[in-house]
Tab-separated table of C-alpha atoms and ligand atoms in Angstrom:
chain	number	residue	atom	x	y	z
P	270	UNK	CA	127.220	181.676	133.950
P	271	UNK	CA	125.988	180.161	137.199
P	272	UNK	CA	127.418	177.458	139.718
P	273	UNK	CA	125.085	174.525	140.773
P	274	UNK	CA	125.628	171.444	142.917
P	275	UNK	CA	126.962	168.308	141.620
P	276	UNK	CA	128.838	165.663	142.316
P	277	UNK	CA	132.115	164.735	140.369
P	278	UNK	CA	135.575	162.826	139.863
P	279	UNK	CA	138.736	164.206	140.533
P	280	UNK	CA	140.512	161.142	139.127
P	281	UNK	CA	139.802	157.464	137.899
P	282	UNK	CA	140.722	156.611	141.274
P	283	UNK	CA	138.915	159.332	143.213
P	284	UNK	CA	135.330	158.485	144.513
P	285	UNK	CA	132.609	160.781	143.377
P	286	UNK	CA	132.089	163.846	145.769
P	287	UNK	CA	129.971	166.866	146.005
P	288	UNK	CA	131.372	169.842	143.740
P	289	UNK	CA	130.072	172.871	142.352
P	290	UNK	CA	130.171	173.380	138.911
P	291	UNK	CA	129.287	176.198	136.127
P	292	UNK	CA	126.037	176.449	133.631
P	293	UNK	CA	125.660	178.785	131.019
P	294	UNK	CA	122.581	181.335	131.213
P	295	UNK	CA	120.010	180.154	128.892
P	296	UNK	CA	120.900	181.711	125.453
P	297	UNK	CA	117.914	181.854	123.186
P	298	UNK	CA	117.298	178.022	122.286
P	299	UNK	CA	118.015	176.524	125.733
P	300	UNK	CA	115.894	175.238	128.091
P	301	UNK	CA	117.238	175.351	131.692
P	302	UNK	CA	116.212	171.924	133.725
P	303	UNK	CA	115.683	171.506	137.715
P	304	UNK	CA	117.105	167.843	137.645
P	305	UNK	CA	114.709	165.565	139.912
P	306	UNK	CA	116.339	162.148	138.869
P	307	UNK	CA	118.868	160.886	137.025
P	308	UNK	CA	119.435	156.708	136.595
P	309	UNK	CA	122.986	155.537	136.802
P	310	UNK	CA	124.394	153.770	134.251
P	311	UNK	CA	127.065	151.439	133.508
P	312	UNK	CA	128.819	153.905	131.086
P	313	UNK	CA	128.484	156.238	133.940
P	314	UNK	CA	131.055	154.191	135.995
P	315	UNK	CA	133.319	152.920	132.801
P	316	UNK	CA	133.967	156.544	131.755
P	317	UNK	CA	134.530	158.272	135.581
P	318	UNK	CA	137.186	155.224	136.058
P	319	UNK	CA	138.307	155.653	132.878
P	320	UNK	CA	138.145	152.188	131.398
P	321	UNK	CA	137.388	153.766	128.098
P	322	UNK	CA	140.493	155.397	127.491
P	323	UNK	CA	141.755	153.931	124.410
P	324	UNK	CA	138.243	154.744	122.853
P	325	UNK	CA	137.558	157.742	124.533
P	326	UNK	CA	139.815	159.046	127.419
P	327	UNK	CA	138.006	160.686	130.659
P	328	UNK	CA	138.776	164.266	131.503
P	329	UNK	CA	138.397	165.662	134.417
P	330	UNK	CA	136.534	166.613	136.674
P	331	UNK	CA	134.014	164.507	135.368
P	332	UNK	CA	130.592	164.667	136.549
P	333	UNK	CA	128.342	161.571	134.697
P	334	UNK	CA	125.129	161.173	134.477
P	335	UNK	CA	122.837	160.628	131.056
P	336	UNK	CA	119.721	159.438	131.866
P	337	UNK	CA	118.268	162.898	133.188
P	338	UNK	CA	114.678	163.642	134.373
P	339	UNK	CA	113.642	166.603	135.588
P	340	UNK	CA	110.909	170.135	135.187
P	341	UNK	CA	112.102	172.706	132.815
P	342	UNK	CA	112.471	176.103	134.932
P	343	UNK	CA	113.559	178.471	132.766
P	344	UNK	CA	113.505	178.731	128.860
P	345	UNK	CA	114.915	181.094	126.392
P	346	UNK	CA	113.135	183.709	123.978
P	347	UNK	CA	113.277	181.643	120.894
P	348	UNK	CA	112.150	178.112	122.572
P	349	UNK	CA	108.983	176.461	121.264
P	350	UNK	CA	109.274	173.038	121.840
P	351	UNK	CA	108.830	173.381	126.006
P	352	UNK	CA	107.815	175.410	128.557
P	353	UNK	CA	108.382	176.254	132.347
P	354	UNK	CA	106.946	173.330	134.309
P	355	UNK	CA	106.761	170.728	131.849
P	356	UNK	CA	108.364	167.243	132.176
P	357	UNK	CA	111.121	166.543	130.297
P	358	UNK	CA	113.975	164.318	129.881
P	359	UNK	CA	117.771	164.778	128.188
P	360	UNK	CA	119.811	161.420	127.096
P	361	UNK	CA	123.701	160.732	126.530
P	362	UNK	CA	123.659	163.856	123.589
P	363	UNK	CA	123.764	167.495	124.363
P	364	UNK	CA	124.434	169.098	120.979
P	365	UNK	CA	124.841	168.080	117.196
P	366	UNK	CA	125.827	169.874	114.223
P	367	UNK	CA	122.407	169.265	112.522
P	368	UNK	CA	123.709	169.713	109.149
P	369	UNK	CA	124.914	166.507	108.447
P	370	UNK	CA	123.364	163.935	106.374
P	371	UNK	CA	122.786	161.889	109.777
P	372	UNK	CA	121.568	164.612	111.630
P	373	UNK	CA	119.051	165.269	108.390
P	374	UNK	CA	117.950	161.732	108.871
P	375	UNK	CA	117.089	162.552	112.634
P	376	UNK	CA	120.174	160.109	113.121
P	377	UNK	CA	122.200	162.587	115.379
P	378	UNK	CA	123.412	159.538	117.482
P	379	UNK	CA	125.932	159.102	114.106
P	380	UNK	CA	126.762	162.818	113.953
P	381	UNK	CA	130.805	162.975	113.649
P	382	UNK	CA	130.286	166.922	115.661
P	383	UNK	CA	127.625	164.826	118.280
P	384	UNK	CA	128.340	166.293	122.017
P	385	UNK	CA	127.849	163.938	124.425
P	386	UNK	CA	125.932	164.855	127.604
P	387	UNK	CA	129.619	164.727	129.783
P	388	UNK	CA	133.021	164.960	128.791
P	389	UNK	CA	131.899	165.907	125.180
P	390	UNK	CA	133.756	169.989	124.206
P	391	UNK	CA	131.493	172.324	125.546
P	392	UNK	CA	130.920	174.786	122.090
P	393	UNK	CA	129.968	177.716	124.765
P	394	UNK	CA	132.886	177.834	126.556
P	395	UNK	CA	131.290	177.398	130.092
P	396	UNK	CA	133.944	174.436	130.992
P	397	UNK	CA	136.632	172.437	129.189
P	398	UNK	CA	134.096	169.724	128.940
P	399	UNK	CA	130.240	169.275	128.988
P	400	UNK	CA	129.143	168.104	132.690
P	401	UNK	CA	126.175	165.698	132.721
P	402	UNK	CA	123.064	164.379	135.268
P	403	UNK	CA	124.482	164.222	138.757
P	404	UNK	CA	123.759	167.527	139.132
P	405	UNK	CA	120.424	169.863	140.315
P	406	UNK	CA	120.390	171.791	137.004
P	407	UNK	CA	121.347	171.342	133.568
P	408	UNK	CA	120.913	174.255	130.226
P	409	UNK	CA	120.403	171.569	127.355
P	410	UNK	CA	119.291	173.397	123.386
P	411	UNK	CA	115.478	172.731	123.306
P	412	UNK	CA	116.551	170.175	120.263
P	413	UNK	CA	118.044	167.806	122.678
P	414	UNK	CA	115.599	168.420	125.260
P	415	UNK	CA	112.547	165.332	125.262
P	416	UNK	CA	109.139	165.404	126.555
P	417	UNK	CA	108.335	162.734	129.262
P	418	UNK	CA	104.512	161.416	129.106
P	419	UNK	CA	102.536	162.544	132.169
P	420	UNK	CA	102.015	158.988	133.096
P	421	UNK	CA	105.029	157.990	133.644
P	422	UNK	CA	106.515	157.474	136.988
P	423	UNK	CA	109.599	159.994	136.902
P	424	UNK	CA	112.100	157.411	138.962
P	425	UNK	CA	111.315	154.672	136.743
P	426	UNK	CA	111.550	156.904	133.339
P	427	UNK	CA	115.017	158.728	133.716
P	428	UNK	CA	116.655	155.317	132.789
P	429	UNK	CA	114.384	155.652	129.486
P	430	UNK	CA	117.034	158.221	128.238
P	431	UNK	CA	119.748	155.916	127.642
P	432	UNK	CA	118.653	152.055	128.619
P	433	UNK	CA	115.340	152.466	127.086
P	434	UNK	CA	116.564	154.236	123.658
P	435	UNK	CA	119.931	152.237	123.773
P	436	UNK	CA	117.775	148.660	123.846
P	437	UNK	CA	114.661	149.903	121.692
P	438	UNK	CA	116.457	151.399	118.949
P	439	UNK	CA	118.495	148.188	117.522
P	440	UNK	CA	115.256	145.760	118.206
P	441	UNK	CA	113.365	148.166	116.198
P	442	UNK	CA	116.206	148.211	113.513
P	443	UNK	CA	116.519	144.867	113.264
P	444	UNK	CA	112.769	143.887	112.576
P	445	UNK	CA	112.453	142.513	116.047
P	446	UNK	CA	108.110	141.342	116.404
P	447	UNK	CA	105.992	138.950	116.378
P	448	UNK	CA	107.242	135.638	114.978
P	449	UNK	CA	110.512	136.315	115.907
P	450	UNK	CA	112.837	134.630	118.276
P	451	UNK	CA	115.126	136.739	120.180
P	452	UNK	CA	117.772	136.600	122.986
P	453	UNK	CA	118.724	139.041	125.515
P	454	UNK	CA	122.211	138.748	126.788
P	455	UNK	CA	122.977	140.150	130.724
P	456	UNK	CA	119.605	140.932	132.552
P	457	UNK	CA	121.397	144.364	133.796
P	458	UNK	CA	119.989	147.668	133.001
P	459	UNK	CA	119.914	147.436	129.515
P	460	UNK	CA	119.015	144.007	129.005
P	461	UNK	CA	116.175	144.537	131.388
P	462	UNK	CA	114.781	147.426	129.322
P	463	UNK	CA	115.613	144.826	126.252
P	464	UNK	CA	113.554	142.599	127.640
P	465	UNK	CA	110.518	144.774	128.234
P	466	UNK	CA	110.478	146.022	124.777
P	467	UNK	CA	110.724	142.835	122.899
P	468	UNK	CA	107.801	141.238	125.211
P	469	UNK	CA	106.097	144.289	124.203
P	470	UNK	CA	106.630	143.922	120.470
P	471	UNK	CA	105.425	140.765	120.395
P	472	UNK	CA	108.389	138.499	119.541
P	473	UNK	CA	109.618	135.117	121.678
P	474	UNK	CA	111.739	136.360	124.124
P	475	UNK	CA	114.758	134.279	125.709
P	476	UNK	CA	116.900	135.662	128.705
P	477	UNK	CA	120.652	134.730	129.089
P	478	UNK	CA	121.812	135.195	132.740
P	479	UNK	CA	125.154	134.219	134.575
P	480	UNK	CA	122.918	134.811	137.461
P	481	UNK	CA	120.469	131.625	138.429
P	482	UNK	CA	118.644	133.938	141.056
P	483	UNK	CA	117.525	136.596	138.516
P	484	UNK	CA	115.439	133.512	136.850
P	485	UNK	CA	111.860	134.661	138.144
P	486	UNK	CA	112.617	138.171	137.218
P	487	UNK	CA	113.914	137.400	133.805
P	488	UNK	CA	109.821	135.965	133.323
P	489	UNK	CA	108.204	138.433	135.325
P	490	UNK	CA	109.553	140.834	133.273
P	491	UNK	CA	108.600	139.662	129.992
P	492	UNK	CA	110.533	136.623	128.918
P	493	UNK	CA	109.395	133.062	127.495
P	494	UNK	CA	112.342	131.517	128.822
P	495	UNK	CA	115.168	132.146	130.699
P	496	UNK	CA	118.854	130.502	129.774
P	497	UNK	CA	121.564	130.243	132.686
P	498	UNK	CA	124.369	130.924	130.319
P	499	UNK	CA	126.834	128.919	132.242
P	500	UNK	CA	124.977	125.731	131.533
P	501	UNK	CA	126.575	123.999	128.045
P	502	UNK	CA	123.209	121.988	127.978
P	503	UNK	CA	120.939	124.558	128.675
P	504	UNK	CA	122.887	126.525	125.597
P	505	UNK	CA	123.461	123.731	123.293
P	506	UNK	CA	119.405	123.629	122.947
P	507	UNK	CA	119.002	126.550	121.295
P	508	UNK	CA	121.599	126.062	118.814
P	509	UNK	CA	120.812	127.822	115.238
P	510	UNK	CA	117.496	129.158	116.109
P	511	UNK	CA	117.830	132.493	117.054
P	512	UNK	CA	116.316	135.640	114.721
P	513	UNK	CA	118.075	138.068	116.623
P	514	UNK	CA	120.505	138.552	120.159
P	515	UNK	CA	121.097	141.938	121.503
P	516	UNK	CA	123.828	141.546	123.673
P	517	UNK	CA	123.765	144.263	126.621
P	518	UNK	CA	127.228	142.629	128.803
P	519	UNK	CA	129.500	145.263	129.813
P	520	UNK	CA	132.273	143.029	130.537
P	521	UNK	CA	134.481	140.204	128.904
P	522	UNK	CA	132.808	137.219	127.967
P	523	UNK	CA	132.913	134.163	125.071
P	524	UNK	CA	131.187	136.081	121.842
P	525	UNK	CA	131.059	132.625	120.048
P	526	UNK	CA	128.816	131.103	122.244
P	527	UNK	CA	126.112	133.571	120.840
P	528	UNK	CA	126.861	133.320	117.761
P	529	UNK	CA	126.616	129.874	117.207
P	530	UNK	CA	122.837	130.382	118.551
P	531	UNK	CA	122.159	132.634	115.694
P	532	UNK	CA	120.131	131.116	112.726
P	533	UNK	CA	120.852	131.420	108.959
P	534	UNK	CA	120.774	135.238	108.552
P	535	UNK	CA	120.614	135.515	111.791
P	536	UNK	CA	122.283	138.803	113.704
P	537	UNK	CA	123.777	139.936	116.991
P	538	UNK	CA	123.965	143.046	118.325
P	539	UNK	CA	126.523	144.335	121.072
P	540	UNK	CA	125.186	147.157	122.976
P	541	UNK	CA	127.172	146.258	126.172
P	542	UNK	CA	130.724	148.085	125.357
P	543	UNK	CA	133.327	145.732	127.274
P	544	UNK	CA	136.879	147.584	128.213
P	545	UNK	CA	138.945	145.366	126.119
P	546	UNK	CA	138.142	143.913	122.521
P	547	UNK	CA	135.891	140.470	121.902
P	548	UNK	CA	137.297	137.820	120.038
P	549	UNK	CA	135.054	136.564	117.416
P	550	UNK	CA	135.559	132.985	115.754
P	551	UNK	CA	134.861	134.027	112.205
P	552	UNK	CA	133.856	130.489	110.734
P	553	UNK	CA	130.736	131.390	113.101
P	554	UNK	CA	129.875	134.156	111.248
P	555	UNK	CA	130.228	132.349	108.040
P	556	UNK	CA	128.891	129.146	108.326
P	557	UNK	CA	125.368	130.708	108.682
P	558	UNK	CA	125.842	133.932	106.953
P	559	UNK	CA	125.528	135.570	110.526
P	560	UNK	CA	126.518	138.970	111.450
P	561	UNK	CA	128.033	140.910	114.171
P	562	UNK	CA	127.066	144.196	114.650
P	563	UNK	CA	126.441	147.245	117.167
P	564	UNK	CA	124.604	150.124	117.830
P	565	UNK	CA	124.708	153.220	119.926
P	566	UNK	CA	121.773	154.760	121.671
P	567	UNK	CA	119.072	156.557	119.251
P	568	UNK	CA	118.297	159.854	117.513
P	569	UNK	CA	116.437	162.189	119.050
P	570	UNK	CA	113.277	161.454	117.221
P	571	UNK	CA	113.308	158.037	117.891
P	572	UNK	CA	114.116	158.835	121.383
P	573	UNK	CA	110.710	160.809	121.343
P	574	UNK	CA	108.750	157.486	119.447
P	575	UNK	CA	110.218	155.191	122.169
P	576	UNK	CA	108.801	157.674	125.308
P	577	UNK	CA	105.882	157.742	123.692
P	578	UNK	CA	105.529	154.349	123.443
P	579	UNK	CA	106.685	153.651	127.126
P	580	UNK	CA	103.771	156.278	127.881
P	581	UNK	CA	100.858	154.371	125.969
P	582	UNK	CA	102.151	151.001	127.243
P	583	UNK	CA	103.387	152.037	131.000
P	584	UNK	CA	106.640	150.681	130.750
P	585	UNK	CA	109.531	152.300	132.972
P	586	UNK	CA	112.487	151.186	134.190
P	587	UNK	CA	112.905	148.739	137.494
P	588	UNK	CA	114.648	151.161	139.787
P	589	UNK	CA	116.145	151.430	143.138
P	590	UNK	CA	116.149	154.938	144.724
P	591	UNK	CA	119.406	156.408	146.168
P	592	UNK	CA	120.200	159.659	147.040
P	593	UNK	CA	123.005	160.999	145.234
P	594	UNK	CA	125.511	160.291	148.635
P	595	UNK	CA	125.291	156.466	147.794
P	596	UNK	CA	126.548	156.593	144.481
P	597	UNK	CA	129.961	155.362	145.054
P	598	UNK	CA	128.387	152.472	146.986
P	599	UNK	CA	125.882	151.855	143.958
P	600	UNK	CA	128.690	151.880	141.681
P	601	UNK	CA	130.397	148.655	143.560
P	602	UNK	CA	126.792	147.062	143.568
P	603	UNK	CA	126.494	147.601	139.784
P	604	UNK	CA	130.255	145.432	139.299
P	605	UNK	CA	128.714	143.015	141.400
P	606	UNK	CA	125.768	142.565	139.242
P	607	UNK	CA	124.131	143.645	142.740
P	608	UNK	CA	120.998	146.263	141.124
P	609	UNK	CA	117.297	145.484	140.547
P	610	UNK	CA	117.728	146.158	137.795
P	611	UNK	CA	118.475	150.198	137.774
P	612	UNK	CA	120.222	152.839	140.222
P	613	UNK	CA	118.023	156.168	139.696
P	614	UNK	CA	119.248	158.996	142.152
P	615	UNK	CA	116.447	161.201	143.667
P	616	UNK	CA	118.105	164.471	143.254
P	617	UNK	CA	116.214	166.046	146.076
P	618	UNK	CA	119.512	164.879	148.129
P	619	UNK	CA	121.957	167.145	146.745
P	620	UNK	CA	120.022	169.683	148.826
P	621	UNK	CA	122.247	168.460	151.668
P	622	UNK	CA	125.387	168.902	150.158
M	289	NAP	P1	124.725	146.600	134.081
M	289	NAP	O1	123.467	147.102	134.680
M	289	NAP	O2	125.956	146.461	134.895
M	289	NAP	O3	124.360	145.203	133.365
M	289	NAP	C1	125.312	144.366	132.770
M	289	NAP	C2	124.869	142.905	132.953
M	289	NAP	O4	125.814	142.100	132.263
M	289	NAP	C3	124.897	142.411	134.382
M	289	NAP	O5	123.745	142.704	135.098
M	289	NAP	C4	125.076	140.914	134.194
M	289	NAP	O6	123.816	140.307	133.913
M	289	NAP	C5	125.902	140.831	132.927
M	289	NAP	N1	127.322	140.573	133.255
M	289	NAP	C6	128.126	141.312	134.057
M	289	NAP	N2	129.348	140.792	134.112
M	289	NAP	C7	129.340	139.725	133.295
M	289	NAP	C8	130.328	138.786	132.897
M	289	NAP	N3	131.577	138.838	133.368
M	289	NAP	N4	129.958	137.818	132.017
M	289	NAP	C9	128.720	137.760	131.534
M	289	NAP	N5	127.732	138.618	131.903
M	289	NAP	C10	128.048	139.590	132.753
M	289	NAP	O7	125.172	147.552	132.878
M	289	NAP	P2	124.275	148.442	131.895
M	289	NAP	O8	124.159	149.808	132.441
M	289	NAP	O9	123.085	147.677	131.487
M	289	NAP	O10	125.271	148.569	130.665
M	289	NAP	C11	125.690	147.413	129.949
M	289	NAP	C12	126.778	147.801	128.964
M	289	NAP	O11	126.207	148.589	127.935
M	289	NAP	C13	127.905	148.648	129.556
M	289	NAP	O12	129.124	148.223	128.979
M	289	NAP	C14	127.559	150.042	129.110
M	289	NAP	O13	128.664	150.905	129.044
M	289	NAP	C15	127.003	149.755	127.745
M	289	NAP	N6	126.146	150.821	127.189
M	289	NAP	C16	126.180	151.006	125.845
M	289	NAP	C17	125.364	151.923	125.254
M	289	NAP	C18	125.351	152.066	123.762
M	289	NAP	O14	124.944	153.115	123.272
M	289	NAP	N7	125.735	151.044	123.023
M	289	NAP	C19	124.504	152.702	126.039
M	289	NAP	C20	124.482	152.468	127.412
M	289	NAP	C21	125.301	151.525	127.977
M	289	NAP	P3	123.465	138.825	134.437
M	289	NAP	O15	123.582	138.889	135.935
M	289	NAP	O16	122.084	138.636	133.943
M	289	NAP	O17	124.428	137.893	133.799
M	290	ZN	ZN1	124.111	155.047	129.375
């Protein structure tokens, strides 16, 4: 074992503060990561303040952070997959039991043994829990470990790991392409990403907002149209003539109103994981044979297929660059709906710590 900086929560009311936590040496199938930027994301901040507790209580100290970019530095003897000085990127899962018939299917985001990158049981004993991205260096089993396309600028690719899989996974799943009309609910960190990849797959692209001034954005990013979801009107004209509506809002809002966008067949998706439950008006579903679903992030092979594609089409994230001593700051912004349109921490700045 070896300590490294990071910075962590003491408490759901504590801010985050620099801390120095362990790492395991490298055992033969880990790759050992100098972290050079890791995005913030909203789970980040519902987990450390442990909104999530009836689903999955916080334990702590906590140190977050899933959306991890950085240079491998050291690997072990049995490693093939990467080698010292290559790019490469870790996501919200650390560890599997890759026996299962999800993890056969390269689904390991369904795995019922699936370690999450924080707070998941550490299986080599190093801590109670697994410690994630705010951090210089992170050990990480080459499985879990992905390779980042040259191209890419590293800032703007660390939110990849989770936005990026979390938003391209269910469009892919649900068929989303050309011919296809689809919404994007919350232009946040997700829903940007969302946005991005269905412009980029071809299908009509419509942005809900609450927020009037993110209206350019919405189109500069890739949208058709933009819908200021507070508007009846504005709402009532798409009525029944949706394909598809990934839904990406991490807090409470009216389901229905979605719903009743959808057309026959139609689906919507919740990515955006709101503390308390939705209520859904079921003659909505119904009606128009609609569904409700969600998803959760990707496997690790389609994690691979979606960098890959970022790479070949030069898509990365939106980011603002912080060092790691404005993150409590950053996470107010993010409640305010105050980020364009993704936090990534330059980890060059827990040098100073
Ligand atoms: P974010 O950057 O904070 O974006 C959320 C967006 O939702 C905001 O930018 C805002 O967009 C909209 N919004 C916020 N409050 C709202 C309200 N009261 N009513 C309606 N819209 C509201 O968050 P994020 O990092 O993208 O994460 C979004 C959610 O996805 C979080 O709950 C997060 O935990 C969850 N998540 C899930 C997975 C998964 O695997 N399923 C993975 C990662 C994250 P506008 O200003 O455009 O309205
Ligand atoms: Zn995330």
């Amino acid at each position: 074992m070896f300590q490294v900086k990071a910075y962590s929560a003491t408490s759901k009311t504590s801010p985050l503060a620099a801390a120095s936590i362990p790492r395991r040496t490298p055992n033969d199938h880990d790759v050992q990561i100098e972290i050079l930027f890791c995005g913030i994301c909203h789970s980040d901040l519902h987990y450390a303040r442990d909104e999530w507790n009836a689903d999955m209580p916080a334990i702590y100290p906590c140190v977050p952070g899933h959306e991890i970019v950085g240079r491998v530095a050291k690997v072990g003897s049995a490693v093939t997959k990467h080698k010292p000085g290559d790019l490469v990127g870790v996501g919200c899962m650390v560890d599997s039991d890759r026996t299962c018939p999800n993890c056969k299917e390269g689904l390991e985001q369904f795995c019922p043994s699936q370690v999450l990158t924080y707070g998941g049981p550490d299986k080599h004993g190093t801590a109670p829990v697994t410690y994630g991205g705010y951090s210089d260096t992170i050990v990480v089993d080459e499985h879990f470990v992905l390779s980042i396309p040259a191209s890419l600028d590293l800032a703007g690719a660390a939110p990849l790991l989770c936005a990026g899989i979390t938003t391209y996974s269910p469009l892919r799943h649900w068929g989303v392409g050309k011919g296809k009309k689809v919404g994007i609910v919350g232009l946040g960190g997700l829903g940007h990403m969302g946005v991005k990849f269905a412009h980029a797959f071809g299908a009509h692209t419509v942005v809900f907002t609450t927020s009037p001034s993110k209206k350019e954005d919405a189109l500069r990013l890739g949208a058709d149209e933009v819908v200021i979801s507070k508007n009846a009107n504005e709402m009532q004209k798409h009525a029944g003539s949706f394909d598809f509506i990934l839904d990406a809002v991490a807090a409470q809002h009216d389901i229905n109103a979605y719903i009743q966008l959808l057309a026959r067949d139609g689906n919507i998706t919740m990515v955006g994981a709101p503390e308390k439950p939705l209520s859904v008006g079921v003659f909505g579903l119904i009606m128009g044979r609609r569904s409700f679903s969600g998803s959760p992030i990707g496997g690790i092979d389609e994690t691979q297929e979606m960098l890959n594609f970022c790479g070949e089409h030069n898509i990365t994230s939106d980011v603002e660059v912080i060092p790691i001593q404005k993150v409590n700051e950053a996470y107010e912004r993010i409640l305010n709906s105050d980020v364009k349109y993704r936090f990534s921490i330059d980890m060059a700045s827990l040098k100073a710590e």
